[in-house]
Coordinates of C-alpha atoms in Angstrom, one line a residue:
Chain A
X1 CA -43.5 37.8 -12.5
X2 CA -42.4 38.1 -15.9
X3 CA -38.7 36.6 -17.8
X4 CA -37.1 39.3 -19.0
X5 CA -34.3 38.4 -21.4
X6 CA -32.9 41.6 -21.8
X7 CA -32.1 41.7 -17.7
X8 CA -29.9 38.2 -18.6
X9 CA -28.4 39.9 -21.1
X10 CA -27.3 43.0 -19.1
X11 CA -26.2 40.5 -16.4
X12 CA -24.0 38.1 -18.6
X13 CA -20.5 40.0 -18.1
X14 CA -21.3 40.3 -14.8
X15 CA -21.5 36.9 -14.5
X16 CA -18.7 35.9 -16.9
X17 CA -16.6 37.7 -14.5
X18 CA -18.5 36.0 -11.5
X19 CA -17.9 32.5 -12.7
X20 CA -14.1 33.1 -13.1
X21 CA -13.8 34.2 -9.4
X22 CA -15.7 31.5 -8.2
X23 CA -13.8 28.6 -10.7
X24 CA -10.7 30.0 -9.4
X25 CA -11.9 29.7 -5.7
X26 CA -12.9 26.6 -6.9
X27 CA -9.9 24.7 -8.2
X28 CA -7.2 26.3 -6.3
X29 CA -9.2 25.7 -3.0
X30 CA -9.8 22.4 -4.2
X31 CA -5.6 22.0 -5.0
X32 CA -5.1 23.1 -1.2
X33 CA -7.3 21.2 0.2
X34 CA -5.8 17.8 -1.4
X35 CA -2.2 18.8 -1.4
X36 CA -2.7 20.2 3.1
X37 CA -5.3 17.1 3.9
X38 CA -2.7 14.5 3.1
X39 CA 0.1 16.3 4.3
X40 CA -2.1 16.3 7.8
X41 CA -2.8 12.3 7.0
X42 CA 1.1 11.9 7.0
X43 CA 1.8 14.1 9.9
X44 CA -1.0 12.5 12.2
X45 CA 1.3 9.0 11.4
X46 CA 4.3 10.7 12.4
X47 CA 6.0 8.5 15.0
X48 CA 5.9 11.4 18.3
X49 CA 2.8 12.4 19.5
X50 CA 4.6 16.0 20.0
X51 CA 3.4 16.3 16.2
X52 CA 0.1 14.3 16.6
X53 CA -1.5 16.0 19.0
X54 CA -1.2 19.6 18.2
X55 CA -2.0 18.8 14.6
X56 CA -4.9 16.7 15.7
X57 CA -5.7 19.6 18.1
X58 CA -5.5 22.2 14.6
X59 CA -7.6 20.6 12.6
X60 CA -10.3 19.2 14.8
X61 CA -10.5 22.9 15.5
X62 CA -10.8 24.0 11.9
X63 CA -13.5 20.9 11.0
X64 CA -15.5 21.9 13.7
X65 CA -15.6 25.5 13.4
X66 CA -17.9 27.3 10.5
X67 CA -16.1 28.5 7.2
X68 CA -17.5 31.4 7.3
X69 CA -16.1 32.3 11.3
X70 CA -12.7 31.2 9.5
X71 CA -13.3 33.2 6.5
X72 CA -14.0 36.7 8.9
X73 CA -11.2 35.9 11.0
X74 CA -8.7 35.4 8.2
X75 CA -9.9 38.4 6.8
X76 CA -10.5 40.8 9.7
X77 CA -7.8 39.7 12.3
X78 CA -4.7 39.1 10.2
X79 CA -4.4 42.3 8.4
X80 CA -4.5 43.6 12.4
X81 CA -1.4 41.2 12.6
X82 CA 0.5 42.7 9.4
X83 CA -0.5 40.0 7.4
X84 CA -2.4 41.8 4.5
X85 CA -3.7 39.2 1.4
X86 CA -6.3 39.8 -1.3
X87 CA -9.4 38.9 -0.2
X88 CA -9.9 36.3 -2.6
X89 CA -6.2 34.9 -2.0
X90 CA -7.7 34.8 1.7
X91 CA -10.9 33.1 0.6
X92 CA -9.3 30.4 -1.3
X93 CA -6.9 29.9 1.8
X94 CA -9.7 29.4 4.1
X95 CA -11.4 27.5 1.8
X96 CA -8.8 24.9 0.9
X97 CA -7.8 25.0 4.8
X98 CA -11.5 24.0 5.8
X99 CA -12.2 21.6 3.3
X100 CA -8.5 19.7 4.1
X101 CA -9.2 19.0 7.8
X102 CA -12.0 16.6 5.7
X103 CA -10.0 15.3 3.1
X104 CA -7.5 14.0 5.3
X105 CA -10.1 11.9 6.8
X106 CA -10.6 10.6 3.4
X107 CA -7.0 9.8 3.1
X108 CA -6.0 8.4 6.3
X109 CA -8.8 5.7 5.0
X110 CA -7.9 5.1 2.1
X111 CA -3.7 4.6 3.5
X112 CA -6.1 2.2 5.9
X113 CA -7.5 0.1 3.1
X114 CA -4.4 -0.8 1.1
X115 CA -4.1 -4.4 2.5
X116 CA -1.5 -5.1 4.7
X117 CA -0.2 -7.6 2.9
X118 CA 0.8 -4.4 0.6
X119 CA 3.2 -3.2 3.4
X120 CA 4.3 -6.7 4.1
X121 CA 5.4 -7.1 0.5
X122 CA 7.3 -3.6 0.7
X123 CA 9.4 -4.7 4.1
X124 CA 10.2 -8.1 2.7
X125 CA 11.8 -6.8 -0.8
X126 CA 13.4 -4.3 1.9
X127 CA 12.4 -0.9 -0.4
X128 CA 13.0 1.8 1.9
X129 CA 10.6 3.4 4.1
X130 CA 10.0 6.2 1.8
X131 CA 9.6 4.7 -1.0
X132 CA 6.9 2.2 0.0
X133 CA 4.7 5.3 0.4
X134 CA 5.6 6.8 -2.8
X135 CA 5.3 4.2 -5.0
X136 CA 3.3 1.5 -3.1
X137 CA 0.7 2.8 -0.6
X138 CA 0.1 6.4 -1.9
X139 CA -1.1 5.4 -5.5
X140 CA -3.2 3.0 -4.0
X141 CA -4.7 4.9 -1.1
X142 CA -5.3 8.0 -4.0
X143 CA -7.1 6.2 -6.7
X144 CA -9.7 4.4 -4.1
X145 CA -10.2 8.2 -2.5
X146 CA -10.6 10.0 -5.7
X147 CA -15.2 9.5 -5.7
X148 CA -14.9 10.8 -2.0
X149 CA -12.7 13.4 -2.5
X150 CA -14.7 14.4 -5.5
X151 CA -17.7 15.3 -3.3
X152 CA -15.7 17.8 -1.4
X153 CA -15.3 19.3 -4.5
X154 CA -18.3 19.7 -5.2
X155 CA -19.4 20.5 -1.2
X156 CA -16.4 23.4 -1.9
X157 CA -18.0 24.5 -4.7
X158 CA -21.4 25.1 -2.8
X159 CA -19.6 26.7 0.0
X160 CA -18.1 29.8 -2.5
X161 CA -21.0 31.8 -2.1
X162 CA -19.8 32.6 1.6
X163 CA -17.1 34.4 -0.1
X164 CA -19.2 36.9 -0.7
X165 CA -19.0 38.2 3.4
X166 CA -15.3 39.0 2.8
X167 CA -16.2 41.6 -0.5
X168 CA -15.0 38.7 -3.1
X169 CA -17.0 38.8 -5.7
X170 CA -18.0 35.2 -7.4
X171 CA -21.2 34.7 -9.1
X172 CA -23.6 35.1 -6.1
X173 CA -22.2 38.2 -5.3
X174 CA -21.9 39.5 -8.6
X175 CA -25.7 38.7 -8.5
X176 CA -26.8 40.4 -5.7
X177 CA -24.8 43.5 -7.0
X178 CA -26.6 43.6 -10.3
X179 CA -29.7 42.9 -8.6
X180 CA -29.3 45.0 -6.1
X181 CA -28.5 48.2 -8.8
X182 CA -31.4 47.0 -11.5
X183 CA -33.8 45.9 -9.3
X184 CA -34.6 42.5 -11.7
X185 CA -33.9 39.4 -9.0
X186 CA -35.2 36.3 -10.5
X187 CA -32.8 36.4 -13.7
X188 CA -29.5 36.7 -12.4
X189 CA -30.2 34.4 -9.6
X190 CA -31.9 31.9 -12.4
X191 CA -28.7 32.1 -14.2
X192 CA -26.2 31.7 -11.5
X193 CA -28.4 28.6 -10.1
X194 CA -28.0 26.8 -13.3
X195 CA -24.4 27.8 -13.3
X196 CA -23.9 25.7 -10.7
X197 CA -25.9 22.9 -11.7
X198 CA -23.5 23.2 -14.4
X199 CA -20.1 23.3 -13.0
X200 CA -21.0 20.5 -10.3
X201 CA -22.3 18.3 -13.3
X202 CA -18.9 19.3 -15.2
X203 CA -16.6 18.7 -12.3
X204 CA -18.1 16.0 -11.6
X205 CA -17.2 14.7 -15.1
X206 CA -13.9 15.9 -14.8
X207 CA -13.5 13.4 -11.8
X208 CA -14.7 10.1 -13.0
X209 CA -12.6 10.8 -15.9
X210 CA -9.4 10.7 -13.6
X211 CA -10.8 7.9 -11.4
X212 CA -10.6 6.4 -15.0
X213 CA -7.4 7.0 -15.5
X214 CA -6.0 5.9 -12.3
X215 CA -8.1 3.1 -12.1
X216 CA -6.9 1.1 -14.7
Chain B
X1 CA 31.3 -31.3 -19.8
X2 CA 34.0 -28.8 -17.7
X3 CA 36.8 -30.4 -14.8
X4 CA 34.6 -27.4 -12.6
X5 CA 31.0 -29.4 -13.1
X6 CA 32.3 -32.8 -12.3
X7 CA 30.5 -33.6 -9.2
X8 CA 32.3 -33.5 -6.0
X9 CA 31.0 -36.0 -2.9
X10 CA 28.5 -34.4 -0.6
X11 CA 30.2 -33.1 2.1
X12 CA 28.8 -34.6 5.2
X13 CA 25.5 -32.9 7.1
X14 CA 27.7 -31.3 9.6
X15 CA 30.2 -29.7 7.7
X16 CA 27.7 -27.8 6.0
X17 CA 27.3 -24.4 7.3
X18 CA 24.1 -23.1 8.9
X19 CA 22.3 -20.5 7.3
X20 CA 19.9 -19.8 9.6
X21 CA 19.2 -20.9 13.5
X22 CA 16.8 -20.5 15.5
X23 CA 17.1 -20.7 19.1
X24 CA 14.4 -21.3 22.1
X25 CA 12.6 -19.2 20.1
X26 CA 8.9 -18.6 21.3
X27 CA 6.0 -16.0 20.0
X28 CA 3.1 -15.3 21.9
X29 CA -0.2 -13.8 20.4
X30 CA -2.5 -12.8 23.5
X31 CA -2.6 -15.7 25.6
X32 CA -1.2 -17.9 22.9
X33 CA 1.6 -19.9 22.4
X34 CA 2.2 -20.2 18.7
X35 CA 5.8 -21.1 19.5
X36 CA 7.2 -22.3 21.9
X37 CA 10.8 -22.7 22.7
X38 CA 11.9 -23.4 19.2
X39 CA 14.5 -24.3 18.1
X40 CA 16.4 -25.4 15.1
X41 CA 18.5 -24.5 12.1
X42 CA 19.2 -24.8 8.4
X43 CA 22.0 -25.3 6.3
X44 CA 22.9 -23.3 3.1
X45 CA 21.4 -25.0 0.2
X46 CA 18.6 -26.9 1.9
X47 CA 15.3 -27.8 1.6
X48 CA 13.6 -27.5 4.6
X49 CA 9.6 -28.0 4.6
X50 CA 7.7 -27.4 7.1
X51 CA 4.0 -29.3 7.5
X52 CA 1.8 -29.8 9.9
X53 CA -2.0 -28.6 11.3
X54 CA -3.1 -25.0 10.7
X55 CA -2.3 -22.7 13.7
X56 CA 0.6 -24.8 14.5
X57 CA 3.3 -22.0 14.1
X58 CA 4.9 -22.7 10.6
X59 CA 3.9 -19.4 8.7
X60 CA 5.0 -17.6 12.1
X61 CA 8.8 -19.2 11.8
X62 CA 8.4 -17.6 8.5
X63 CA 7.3 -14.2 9.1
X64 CA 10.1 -14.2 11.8
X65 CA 12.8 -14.7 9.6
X66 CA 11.4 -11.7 7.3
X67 CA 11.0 -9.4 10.1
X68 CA 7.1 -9.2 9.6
X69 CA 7.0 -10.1 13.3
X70 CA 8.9 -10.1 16.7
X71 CA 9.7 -13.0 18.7
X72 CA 9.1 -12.6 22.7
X73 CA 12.2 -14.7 23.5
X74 CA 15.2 -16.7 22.1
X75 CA 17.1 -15.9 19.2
X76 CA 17.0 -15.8 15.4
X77 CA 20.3 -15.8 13.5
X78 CA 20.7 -15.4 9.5
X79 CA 24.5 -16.3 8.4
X80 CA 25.8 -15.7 11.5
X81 CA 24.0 -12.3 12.5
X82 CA 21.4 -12.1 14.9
X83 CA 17.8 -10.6 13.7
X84 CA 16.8 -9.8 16.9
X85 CA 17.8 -7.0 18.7
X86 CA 19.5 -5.7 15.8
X87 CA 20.2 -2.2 14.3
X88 CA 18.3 -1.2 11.4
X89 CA 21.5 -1.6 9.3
X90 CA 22.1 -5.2 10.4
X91 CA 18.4 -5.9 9.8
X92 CA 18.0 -4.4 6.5
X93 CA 21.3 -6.7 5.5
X94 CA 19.8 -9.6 6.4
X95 CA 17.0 -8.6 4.7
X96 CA 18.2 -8.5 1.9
X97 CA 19.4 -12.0 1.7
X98 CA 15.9 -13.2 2.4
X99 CA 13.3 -13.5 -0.2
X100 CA 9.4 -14.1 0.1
X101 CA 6.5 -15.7 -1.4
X102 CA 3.2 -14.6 0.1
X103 CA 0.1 -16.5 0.1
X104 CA -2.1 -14.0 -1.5
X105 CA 0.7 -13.5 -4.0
X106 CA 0.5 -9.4 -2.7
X107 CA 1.8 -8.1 -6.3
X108 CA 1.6 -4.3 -6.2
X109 CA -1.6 -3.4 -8.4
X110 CA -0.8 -0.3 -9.7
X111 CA 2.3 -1.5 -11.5
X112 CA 3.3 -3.5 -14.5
X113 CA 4.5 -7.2 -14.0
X114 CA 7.4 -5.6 -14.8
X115 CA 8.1 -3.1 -12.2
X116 CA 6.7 -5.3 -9.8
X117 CA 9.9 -7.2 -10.2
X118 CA 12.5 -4.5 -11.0
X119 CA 11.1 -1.9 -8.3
X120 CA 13.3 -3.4 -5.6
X121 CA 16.3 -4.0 -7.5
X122 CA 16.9 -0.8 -8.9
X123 CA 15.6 1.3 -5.6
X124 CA 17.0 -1.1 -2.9
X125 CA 20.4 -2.9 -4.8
X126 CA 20.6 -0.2 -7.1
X127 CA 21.0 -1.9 -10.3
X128 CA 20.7 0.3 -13.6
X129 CA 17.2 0.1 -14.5
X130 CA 18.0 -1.7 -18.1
X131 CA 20.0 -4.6 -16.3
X132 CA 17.2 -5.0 -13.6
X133 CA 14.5 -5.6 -17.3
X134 CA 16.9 -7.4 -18.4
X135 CA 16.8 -9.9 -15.2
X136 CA 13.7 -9.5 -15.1
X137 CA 12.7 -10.5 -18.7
X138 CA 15.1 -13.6 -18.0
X139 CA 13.1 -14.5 -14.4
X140 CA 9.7 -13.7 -16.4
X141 CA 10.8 -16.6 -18.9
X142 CA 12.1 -18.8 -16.0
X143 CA 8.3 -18.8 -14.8
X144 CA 7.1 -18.9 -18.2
X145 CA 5.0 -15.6 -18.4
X146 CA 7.6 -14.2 -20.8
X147 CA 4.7 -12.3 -23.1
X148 CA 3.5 -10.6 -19.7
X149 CA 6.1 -7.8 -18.7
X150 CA 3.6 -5.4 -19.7
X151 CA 0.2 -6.9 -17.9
X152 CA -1.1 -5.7 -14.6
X153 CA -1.4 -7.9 -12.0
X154 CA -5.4 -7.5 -11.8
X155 CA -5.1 -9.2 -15.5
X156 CA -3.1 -12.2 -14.7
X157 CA -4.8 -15.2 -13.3
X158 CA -4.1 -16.5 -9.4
X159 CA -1.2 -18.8 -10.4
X160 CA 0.3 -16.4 -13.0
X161 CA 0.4 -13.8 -10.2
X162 CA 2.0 -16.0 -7.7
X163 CA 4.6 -17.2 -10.5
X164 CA 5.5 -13.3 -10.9
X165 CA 5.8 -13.4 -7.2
X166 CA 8.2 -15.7 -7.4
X167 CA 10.1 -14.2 -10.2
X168 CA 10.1 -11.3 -8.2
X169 CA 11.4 -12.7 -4.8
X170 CA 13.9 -14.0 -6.9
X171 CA 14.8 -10.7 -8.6
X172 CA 17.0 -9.5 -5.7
X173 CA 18.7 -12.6 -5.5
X174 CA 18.5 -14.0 -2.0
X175 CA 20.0 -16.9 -0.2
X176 CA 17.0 -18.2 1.1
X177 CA 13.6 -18.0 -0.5
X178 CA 10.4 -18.0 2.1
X179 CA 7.7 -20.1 1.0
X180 CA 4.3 -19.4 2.8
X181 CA 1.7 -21.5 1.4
X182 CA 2.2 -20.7 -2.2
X183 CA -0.7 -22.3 -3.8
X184 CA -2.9 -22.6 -1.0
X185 CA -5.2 -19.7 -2.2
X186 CA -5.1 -20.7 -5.9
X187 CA -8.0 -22.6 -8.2
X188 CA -6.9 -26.5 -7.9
X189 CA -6.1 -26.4 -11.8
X190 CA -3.4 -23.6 -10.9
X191 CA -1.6 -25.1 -8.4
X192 CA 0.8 -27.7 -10.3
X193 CA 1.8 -24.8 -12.8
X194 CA 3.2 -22.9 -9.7
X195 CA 4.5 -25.9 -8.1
X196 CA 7.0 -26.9 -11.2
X197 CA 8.2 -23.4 -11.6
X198 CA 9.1 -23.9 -7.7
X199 CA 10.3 -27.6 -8.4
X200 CA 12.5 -26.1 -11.2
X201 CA 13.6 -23.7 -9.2
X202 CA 15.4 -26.2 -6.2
X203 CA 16.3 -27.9 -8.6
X204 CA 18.6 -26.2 -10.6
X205 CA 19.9 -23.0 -7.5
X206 CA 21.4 -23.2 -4.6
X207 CA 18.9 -21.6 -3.2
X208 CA 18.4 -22.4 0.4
X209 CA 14.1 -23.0 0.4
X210 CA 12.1 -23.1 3.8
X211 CA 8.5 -23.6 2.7
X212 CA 5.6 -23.7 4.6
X213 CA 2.6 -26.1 2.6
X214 CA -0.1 -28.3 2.5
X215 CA 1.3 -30.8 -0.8
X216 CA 2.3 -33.6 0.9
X217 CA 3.4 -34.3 -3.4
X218 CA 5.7 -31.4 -3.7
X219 CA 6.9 -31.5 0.4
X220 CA 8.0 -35.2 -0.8
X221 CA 10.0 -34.0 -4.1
X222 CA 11.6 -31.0 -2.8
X223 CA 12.3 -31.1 0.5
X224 CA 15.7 -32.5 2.3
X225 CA 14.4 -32.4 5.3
X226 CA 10.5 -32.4 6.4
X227 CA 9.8 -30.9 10.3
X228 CA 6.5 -31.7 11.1
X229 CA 4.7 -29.2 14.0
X230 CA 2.1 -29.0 16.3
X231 CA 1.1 -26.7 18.7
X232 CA 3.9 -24.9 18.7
X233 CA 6.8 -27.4 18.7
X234 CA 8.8 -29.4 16.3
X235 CA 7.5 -33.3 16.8
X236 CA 9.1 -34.8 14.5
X237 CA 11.6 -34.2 11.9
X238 CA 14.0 -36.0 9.1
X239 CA 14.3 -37.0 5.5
X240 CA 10.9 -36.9 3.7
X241 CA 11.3 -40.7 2.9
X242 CA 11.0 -40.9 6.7
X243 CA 8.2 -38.6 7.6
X244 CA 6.0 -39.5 4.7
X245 CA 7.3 -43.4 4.5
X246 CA 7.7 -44.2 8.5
X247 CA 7.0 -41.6 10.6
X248 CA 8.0 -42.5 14.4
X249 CA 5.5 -40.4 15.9
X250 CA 1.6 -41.1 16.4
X251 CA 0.6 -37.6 16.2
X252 CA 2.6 -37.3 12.5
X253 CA 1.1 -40.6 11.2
X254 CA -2.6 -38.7 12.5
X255 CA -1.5 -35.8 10.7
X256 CA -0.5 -37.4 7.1
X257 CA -3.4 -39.7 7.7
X258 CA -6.1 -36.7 7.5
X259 CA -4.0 -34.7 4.6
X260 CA -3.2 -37.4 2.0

């Protein structure tokens, strides 16, 4: 087996091209999945179990089911239904979807460890119900979550390859095309490997600096 | 010196009206009685301390009268309106004439000293957010952190934090401020620098005080009137020259006998 450069080279704007798709998946899945998991947290405190249970029901579903049944399903059986999106706008949707029935775990226990002396605070200076989760318990509950929810990210960024099944094509995909066409394997699967490396080792970055910031 | 501050005789004990009354009041946790059949009631202006073993039911007449907790029977009033049942209307009123001091200070952490003390007054009284700094500022030099405003609480030392609690409570101006072992979870060297703001502060208000703590010192200074519990029940209660000087009760003299 020999290293041919010129293969990488060929391969680059393929891969450019591949890295956008998948840091798009990426982020925006990643924005869904935080903004969805704590809107489940909140919902699964609601006072009637009429809103409990079938969002417990929903998302035990969705966290115990594979992505990639979600991601054919999404894909194949809405369009069936009139519902017609992109498949990446799909992907990302299934993605974020997934990876929220896991971040709202994260959340409900981080609301969990704000001390309840926090609450008891908020109730005896009488600020409203509403406001003691905006400015009291949510800030407090985020900035302990933000190392756990930072793995998802980078779970979610592991998972993007299986976009590939529904045509979108992110840097494995845009791999295996090239490869597939040139015949020359080992370089653009070297290259998208370290790409990950990469963007796991940057996100990663990206996340203790805002842990920083909150946690001040 | 004005005709308004010369000082007029005390008016005599019962005239004074009662701020707050509890009656037959009794809260169970499980199997236990941590009151039982309470009852009494303070007058606006008063001192009242309450002392006495741990588990003996003073920090849960406290956390009553904030609504932190629900009695199983009997009846709480505040001025003249009854706590429980009440709607959330009524409750949030009376709320709002209470103030309280935590034992573990519970300052929120992700907010300046600051906001910690302006938060309630401009969301829950509505106060214009430069009058509730400028209260504020004046409460934060009352308890002598005036250079702090801008600290976190994570910065401030145990007694600085409980002193902005204080300045805090006192931020929405209440009738009666709740005193639930203020310096019992603070560094010995702390604890008299927290205790003078609070001696200053009975001192010169007319702020009614209930205070639940262990300084016999500060019980004796402040205090009006001194109940003494156990198990649930008032044993004994009066002036503190009584309680401290000639208690009636065997189980009080025991009590001050172990603590001072």
């Amino acid at each position: 087996m020999t290293w041919d450069w010129g293969a990488v080279r060929a391969f680059l704007p393929h891969f450019w091209d591949g890295l956008l798709v998948t840091l798009e998946a990426l982020a925006l899945g990643s924005v869904i999945s935080f903004v969805l998991g704590l809107v489940w947290t909140l919902l699964m405190r609601a006072p009637t179990r009429w809103v409990r249970w079938p969002v417990g029901a929903v998302t035990e579903f969705v966290r115990n089911t594979p992505l990639l049944v979600q991601l054919f399903f999404l894909f194949y059986v809405l369009p069936e239904r009139g519902l017609t999106f992109s498949a990446l706008t799909t992907g990302v949707f299934a993605i974020g979807l997934h990876y929220s029935t896991y971040t709202m775990q994260v959340y409900r226990a981080g609301i969990e460890a704000v001390p309840a002396g926090q609450w008891e605070a908020a109730l005896a200076l009488n600020l409203p119900r509403r406001r003691t989760w905006t400015a009291v318990i949510l800030p407090q509950a985020i900035r302990r979550v933000v190392p756990a929810l930072g793995n998802y990210v980078i779970s979610m960024l592991k998972d993007t390859p299986m976009l590939m099944a529904i045509t979108v094509l992110e840097m494995l995909g845009r791999a295996r095309l090239f490869s597939q066409q040139h015949f020359q394997f080992t370089e653009p699967l070297t290259v998208i490997g370290v790409a990950f490396i990469l963007v796991s080792y940057l996100a990663s970055l990206l996340l203790r600096a805002l842990e920083r910031r909150l946690v001040r | 010196m004005s005709v308004d501050t010369v000082k007029h005789p005390e008016p005599a004990a019962t005239a004074t009206p009662e701020l707050i009354r509890l009656e037959n009041v009794t809260k169970r946790f499980g199997g236990h009685t941590v009151l039982d059949g309470l009852d009494f009631s303070v007058a606006a202006g008063k001192h009242v301390t309450l002392i006495g073993p741990s588990g003996s039911g003073k920090t849960t007449i406290l956390r009553l009268l904030m609504t932190l907790t629900t009695p199983d029977e009997g009846t709480i009033t505040v001025d003249g309106d009854q706590l429980f049942p009440a709607p959330e209307k009524q409750v949030r009123e009376i709320r709002k004439k209470i103030g309280m001091v935590f034992q573990h200070f519970n300052l929120f952490p992700n907010m300046t000293v600051l906001r910690n003390i302006t938060e309630a007054p401009v969301t829950v009284l509505g106060l214009p957010k430069d009058e509730a700094e400028a209260r504020a500022r004046e409460l934060l030099d009352l308890v002598g952190l005036a250079d702090k405003a801008g600290a976190r609480p994570s910065q401030l030392s145990g007694g600085q934090q409980q002193r902005v609690a204080i300045a805090r409570a006192l931020a929405m101006r209440p009738q009666v401020l709740l005193l639930d072992e203020v310096t019992s979870a603070l560094d010995p060297e702390l604890v008299a620098g927290v205790l003078d703001v609070l001696r200053d502060i009975a001192r010169s208000t007319k702020i009614t005080m209930l205070c639940v703590t262990h300084e016999m010192g500060f019980a004796r200074d402040i205090s009006d009137q001194v109940l003494m519990f156990d198990a649930g029940r008032v044993v004994e209660s009066g002036p503190p020259e009584k309680i401290f000087g000639e208690p009636e009760q065997e189980r009080t003299r025991q009590f001050l006998s172990a603590v001072l």
